[in-house]
PDB file of C-alpha atoms in Angstrom:
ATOM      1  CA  UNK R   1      92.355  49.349  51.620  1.00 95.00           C
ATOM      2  CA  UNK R   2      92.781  49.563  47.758  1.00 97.00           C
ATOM      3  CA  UNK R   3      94.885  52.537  47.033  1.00 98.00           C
ATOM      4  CA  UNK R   4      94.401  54.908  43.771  1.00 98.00           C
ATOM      5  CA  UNK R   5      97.336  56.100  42.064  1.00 98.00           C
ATOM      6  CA  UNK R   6      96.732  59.112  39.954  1.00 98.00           C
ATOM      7  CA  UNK R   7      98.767  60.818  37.666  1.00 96.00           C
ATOM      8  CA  UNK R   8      99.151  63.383  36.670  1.00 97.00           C
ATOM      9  CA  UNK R   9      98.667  65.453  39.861  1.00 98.00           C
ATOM     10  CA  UNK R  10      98.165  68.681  38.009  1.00 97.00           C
ATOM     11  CA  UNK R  11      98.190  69.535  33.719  1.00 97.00           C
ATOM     12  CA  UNK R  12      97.783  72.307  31.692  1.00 97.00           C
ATOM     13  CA  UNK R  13      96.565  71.894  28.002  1.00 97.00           C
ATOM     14  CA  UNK R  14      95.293  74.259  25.088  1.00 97.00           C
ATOM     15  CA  UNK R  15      91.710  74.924  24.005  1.00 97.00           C
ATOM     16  CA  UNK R  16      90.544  72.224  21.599  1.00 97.00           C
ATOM     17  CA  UNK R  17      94.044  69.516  22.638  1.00 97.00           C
ATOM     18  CA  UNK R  18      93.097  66.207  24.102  1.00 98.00           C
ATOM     19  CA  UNK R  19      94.659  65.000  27.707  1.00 98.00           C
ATOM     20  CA  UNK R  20      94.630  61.920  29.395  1.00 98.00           C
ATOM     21  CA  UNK R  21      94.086  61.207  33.115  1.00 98.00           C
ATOM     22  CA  UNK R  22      95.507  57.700  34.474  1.00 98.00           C
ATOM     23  CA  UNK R  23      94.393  55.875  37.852  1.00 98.00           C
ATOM     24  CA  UNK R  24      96.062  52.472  38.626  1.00 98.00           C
ATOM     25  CA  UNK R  25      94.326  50.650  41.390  1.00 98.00           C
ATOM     26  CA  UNK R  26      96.358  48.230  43.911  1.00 98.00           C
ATOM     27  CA  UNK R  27      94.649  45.930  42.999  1.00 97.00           C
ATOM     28  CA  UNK R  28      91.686  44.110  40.428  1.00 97.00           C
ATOM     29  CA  UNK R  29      88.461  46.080  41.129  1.00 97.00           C
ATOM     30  CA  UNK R  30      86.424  44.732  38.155  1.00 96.00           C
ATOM     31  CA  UNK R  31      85.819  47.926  36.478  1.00 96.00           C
ATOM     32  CA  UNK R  32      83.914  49.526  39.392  1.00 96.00           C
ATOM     33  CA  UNK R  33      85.611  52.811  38.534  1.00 97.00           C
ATOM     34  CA  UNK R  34      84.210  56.239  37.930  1.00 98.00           C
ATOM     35  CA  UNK R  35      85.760  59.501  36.983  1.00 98.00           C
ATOM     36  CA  UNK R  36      83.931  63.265  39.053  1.00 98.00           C
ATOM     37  CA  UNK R  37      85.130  66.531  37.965  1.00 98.00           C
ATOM     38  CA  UNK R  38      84.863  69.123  40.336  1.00 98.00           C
ATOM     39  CA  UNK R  39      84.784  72.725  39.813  1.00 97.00           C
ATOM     40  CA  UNK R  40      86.069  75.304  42.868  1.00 94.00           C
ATOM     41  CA  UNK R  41      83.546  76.148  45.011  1.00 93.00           C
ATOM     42  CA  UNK R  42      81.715  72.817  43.966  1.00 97.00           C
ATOM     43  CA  UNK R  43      80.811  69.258  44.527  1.00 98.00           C
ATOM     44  CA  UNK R  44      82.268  66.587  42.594  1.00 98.00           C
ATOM     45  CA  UNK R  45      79.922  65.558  39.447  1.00 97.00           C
ATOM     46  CA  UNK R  46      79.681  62.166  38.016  1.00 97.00           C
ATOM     47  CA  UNK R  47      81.209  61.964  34.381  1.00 97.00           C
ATOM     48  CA  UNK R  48      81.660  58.325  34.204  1.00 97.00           C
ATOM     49  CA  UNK R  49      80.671  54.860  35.835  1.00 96.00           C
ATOM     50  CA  UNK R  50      81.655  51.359  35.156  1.00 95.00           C
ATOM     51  CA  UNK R  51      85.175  52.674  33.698  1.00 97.00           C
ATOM     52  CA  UNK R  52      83.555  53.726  30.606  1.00 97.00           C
ATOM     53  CA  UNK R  53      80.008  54.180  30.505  1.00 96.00           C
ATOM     54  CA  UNK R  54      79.315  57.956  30.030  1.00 97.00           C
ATOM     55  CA  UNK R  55      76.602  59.298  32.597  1.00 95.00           C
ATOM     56  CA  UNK R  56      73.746  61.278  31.262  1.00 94.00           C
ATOM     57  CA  UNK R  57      74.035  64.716  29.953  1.00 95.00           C
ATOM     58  CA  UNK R  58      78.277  64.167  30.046  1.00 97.00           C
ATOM     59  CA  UNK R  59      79.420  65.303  26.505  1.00 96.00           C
ATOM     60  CA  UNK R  60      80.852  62.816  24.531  1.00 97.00           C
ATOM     61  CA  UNK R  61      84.099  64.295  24.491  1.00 97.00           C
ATOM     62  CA  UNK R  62      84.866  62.514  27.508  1.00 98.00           C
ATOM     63  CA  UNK R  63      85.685  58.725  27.535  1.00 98.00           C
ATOM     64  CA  UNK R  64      87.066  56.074  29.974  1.00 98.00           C
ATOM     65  CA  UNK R  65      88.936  53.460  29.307  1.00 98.00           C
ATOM     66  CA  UNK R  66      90.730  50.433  30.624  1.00 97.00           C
ATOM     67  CA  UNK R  67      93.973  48.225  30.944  1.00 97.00           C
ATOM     68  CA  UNK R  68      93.986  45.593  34.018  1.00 95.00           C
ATOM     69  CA  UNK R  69      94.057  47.682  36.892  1.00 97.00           C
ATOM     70  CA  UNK R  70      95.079  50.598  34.927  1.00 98.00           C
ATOM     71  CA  UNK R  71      92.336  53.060  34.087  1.00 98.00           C
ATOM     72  CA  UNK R  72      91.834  56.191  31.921  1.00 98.00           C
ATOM     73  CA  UNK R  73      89.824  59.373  31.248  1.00 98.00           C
ATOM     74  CA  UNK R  74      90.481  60.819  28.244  1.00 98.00           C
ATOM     75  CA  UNK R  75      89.243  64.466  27.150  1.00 98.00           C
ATOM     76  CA  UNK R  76      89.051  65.420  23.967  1.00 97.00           C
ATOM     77  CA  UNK R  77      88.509  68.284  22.316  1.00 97.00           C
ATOM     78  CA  UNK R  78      89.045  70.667  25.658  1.00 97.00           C
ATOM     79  CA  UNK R  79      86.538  73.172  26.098  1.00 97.00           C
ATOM     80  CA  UNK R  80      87.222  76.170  28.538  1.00 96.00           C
ATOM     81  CA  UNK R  81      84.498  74.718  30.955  1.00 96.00           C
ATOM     82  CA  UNK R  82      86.919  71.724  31.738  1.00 97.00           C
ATOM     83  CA  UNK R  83      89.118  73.411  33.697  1.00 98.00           C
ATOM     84  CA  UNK R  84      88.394  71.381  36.819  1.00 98.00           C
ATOM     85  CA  UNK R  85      89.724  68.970  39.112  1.00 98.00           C
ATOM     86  CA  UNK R  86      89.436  65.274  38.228  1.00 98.00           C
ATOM     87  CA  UNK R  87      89.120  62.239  40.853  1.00 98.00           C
ATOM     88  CA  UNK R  88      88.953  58.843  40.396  1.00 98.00           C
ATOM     89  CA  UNK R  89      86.861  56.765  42.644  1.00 98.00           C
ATOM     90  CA  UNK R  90      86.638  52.915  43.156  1.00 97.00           C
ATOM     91  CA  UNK R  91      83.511  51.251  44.604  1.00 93.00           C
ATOM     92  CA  UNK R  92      84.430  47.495  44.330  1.00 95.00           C
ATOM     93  CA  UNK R  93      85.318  47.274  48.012  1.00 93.00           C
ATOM     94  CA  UNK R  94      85.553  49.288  51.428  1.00 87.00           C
ATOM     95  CA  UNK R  95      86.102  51.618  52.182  1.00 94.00           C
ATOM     96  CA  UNK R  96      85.573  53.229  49.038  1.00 96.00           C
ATOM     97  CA  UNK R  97      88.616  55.266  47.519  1.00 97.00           C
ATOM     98  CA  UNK R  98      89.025  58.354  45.539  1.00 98.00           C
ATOM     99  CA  UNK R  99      92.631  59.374  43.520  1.00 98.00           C
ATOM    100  CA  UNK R 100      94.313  62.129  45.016  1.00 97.00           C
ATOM    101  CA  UNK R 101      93.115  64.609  41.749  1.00 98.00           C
ATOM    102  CA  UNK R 102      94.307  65.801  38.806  1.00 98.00           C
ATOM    103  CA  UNK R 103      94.012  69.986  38.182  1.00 98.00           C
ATOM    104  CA  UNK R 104      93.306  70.387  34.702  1.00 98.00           C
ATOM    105  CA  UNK R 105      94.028  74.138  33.720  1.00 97.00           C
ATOM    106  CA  UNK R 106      93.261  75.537  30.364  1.00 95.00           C
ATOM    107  CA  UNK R 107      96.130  77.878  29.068  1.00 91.00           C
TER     108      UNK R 107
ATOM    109  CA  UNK L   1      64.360  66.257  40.922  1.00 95.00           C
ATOM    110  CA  UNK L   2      66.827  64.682  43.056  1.00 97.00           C
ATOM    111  CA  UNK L   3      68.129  66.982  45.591  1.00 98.00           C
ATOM    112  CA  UNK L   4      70.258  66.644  48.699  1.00 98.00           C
ATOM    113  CA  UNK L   5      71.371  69.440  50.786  1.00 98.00           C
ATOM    114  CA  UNK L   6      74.038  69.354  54.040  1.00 98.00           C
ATOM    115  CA  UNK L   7      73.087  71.584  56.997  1.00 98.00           C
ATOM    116  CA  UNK L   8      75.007  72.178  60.734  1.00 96.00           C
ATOM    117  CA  UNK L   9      77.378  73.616  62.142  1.00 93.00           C
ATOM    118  CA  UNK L  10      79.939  75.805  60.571  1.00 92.00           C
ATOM    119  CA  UNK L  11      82.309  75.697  63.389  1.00 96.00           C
ATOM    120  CA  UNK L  12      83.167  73.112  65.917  1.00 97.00           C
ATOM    121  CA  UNK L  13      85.619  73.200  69.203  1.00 97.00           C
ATOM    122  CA  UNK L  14      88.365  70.472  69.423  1.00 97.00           C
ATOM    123  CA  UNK L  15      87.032  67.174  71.514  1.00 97.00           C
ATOM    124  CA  UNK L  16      83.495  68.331  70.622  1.00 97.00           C
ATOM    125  CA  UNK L  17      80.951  65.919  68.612  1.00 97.00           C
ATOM    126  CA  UNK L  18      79.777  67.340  64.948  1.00 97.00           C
ATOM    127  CA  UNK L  19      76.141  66.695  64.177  1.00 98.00           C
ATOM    128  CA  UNK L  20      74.949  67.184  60.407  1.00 98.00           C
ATOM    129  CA  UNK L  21      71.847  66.455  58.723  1.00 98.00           C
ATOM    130  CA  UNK L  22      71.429  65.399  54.958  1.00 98.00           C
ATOM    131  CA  UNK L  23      67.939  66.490  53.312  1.00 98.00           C
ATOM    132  CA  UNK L  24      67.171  64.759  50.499  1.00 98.00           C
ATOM    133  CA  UNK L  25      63.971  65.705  48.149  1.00 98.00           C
ATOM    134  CA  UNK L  26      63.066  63.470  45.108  1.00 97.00           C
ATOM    135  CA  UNK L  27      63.495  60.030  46.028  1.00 97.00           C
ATOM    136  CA  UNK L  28      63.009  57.410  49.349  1.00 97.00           C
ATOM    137  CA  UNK L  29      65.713  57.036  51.821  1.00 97.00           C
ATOM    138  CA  UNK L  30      64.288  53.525  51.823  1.00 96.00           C
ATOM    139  CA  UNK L  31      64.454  52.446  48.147  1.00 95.00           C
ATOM    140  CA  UNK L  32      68.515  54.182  47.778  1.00 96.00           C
ATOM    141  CA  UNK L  33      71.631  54.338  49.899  1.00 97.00           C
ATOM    142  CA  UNK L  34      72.962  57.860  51.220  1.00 98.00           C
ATOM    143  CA  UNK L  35      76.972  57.788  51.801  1.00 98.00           C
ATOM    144  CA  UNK L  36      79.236  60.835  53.503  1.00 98.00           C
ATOM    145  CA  UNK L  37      82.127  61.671  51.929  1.00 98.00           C
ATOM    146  CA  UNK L  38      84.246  64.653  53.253  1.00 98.00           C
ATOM    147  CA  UNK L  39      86.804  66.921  51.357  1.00 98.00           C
ATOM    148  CA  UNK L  40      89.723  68.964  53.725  1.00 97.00           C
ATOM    149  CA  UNK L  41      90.666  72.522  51.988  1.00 96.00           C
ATOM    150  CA  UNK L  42      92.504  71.907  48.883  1.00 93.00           C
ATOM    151  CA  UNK L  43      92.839  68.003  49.604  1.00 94.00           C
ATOM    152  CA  UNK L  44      91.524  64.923  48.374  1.00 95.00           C
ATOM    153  CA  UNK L  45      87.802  63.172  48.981  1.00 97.00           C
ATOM    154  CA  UNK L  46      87.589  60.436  51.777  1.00 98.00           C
ATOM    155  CA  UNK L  47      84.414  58.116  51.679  1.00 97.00           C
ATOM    156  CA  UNK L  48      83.133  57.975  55.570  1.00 98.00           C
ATOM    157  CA  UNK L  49      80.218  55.888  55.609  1.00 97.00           C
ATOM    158  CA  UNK L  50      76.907  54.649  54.303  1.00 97.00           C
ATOM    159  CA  UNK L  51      73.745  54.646  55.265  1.00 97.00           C
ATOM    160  CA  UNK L  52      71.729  51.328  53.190  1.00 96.00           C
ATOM    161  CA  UNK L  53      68.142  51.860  52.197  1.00 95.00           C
ATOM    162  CA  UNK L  54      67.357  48.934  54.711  1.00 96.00           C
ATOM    163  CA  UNK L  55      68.816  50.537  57.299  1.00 97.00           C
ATOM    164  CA  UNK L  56      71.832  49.393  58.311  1.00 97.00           C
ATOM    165  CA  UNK L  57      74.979  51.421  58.152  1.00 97.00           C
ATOM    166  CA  UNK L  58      78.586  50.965  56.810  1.00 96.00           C
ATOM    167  CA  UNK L  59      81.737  52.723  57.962  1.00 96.00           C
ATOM    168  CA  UNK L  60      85.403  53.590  56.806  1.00 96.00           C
ATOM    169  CA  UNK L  61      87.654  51.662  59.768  1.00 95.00           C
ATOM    170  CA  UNK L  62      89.796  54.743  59.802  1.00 95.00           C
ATOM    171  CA  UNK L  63      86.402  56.420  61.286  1.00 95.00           C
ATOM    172  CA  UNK L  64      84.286  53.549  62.629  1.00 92.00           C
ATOM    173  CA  UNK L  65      85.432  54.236  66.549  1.00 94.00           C
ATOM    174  CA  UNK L  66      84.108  58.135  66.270  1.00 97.00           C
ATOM    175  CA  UNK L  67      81.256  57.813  63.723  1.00 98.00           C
ATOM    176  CA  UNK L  68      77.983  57.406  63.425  1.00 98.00           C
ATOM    177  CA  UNK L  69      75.224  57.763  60.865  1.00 98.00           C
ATOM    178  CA  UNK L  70      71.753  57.424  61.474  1.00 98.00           C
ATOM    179  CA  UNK L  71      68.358  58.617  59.875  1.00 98.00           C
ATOM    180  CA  UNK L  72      64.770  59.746  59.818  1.00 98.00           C
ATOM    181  CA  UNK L  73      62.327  57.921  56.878  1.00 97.00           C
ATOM    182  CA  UNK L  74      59.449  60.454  57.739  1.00 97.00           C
ATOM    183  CA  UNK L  75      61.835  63.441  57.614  1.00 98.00           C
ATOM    184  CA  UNK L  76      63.751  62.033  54.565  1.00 98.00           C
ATOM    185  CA  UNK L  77      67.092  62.886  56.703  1.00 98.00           C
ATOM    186  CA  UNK L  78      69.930  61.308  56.959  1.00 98.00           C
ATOM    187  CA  UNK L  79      72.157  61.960  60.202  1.00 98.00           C
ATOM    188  CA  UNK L  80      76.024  61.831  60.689  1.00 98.00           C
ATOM    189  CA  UNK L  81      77.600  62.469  64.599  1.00 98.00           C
ATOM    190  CA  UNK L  82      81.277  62.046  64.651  1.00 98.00           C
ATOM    191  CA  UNK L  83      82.719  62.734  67.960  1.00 97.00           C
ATOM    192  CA  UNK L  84      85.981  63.578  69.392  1.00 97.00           C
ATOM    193  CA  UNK L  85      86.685  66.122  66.360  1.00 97.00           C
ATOM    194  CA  UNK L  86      90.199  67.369  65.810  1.00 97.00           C
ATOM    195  CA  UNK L  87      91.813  70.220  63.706  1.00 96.00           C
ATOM    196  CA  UNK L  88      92.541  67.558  60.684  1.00 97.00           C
ATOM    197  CA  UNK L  89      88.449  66.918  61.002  1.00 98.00           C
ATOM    198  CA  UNK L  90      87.943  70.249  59.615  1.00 98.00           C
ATOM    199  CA  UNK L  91      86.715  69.699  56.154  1.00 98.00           C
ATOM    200  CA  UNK L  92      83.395  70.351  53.078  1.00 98.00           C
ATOM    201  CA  UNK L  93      81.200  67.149  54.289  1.00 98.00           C
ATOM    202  CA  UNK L  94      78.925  66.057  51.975  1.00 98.00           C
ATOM    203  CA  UNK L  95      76.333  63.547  51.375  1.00 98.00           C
ATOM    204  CA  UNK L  96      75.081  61.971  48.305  1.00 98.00           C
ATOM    205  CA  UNK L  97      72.986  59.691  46.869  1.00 98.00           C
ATOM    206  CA  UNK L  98      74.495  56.014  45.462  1.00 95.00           C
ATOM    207  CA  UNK L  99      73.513  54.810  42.206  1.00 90.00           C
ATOM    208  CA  UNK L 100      70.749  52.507  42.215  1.00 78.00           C
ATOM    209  CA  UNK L 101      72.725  49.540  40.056  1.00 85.00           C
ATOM    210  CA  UNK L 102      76.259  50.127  40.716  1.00 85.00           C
ATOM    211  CA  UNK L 103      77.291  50.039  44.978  1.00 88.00           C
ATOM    212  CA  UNK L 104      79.124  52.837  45.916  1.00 90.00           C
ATOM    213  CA  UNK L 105      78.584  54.956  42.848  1.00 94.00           C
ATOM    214  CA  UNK L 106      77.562  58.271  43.701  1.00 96.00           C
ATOM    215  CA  UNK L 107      75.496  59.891  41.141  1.00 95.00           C
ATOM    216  CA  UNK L 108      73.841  63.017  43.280  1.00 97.00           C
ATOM    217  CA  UNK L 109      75.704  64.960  45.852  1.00 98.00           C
ATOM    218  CA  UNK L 110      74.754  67.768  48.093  1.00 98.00           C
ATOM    219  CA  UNK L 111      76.588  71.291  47.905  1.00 98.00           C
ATOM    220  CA  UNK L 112      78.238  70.515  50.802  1.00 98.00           C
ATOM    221  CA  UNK L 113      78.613  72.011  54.400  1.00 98.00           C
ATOM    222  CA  UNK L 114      82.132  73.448  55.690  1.00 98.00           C
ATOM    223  CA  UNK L 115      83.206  72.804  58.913  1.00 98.00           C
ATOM    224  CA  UNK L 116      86.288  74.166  60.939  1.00 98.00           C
ATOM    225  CA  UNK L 117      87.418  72.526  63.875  1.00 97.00           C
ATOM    226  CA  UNK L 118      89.001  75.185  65.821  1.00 95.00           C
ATOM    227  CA  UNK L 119      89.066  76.755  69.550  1.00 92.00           C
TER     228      UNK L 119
END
């Protein structure tokens, strides 16, 4: 199975600071990454596909980005409606696998 | 618009098979793929299985012994049995709807249905 490393596993940042989510897959998966946020209480929302193609209706302050088999969500400009959880997902092979999450609080 | 909504049980006994059905509204289960993914409290999301517009199914090995998914075209439902469910089963299942380009992307997902495994 291709194992997702992410990191951090939990961050808190300020109203209007930019973070930076990282995922490093075992191995190549071709950029057939996407990032979800998920709020409590909710299911996971797609934010962005193909490592850094922003899905419709995601605010531009979000962006992907990536390095070999390291990849990267970047937030900029946090709004208060970001606080969330963030996963990482790869769909280049099976099974399919998410990164553990990254809490994103909002001090 | 594209909806997709869980329904069963909320609790299950230990050793006992879980049955949940996946509505969808707003698009054919035979033009895109439906996949379960499940969630345990405060944990991480594990993909479970897919079921391909033409029918045929595909399942995470960790699972494949005790799953099974299934559907109904005239219903527009999608089925998932898993049997033999333990307390590490209990979990938010979901189902939702892969992207019609990218395999495995999953661009709608259903609210979810909780389910405790538990005597």
């Amino acid at each position: 199975d291709i194992q997702m490393t992410q990191s951090p596993a939990s961050l808190s940042a300020s109203l209007g600071e930019t973070v930076t989510i990282e995922c490093l897959a075992s191995e190549d998966i071709y950029s057939n990454l996407a990032w979800y946020q998920q709020k409590p209480g909710k299911s996971p929302q797609l934010l962005i596909y193909d490592a850094s193609s922003l899905q419709d209706g995601v605010p531009s302050r979000f962006s992907g980005s990536e390095s070999g088999t390291q990849y990267s969500l970047e937030i900029n400009s946090l709004q208060s409606e970001d606080a969330a959880t963030y996963f990482c997902q790869q769909h280049h092979d099976y099974p399919y696998t998410f990164g553990a999450g990254t809490k994103l609080e909002l001090k | 618009q594209v909806q997709l909504k869980e329904s069963g049980p909320g609790l299950v006994q230990p050793s006992q098979t879980l049955s949940l059905t996946c509505t969808v509204s707003g698009f054919s289960l035979t033009s895109y793929h439906v996949h379960w993914v499940r969630q345990p409290p405060g944990k991480g999301l594990e993909w479970m299985g897919v079921m391909w517009s033409d029918g045929d199914t595909s399942y995470n090995s960790a699972l494949k012994s005790r799953l099974s998914i299934s559907r109904d075209t005239s219903k527009s439902q999608v089925f998932l049995k898993m049997s033999s469910l333990q307390t590490e089963d209990t979990a938010t299942y979901y189902c939702a709807r892969d992207h019609w380009v990218y395999y495995g992307l999953l661009d709608y997902w259903g609210q979810g249905v909780m389910v405790t495994v538990s005597s």
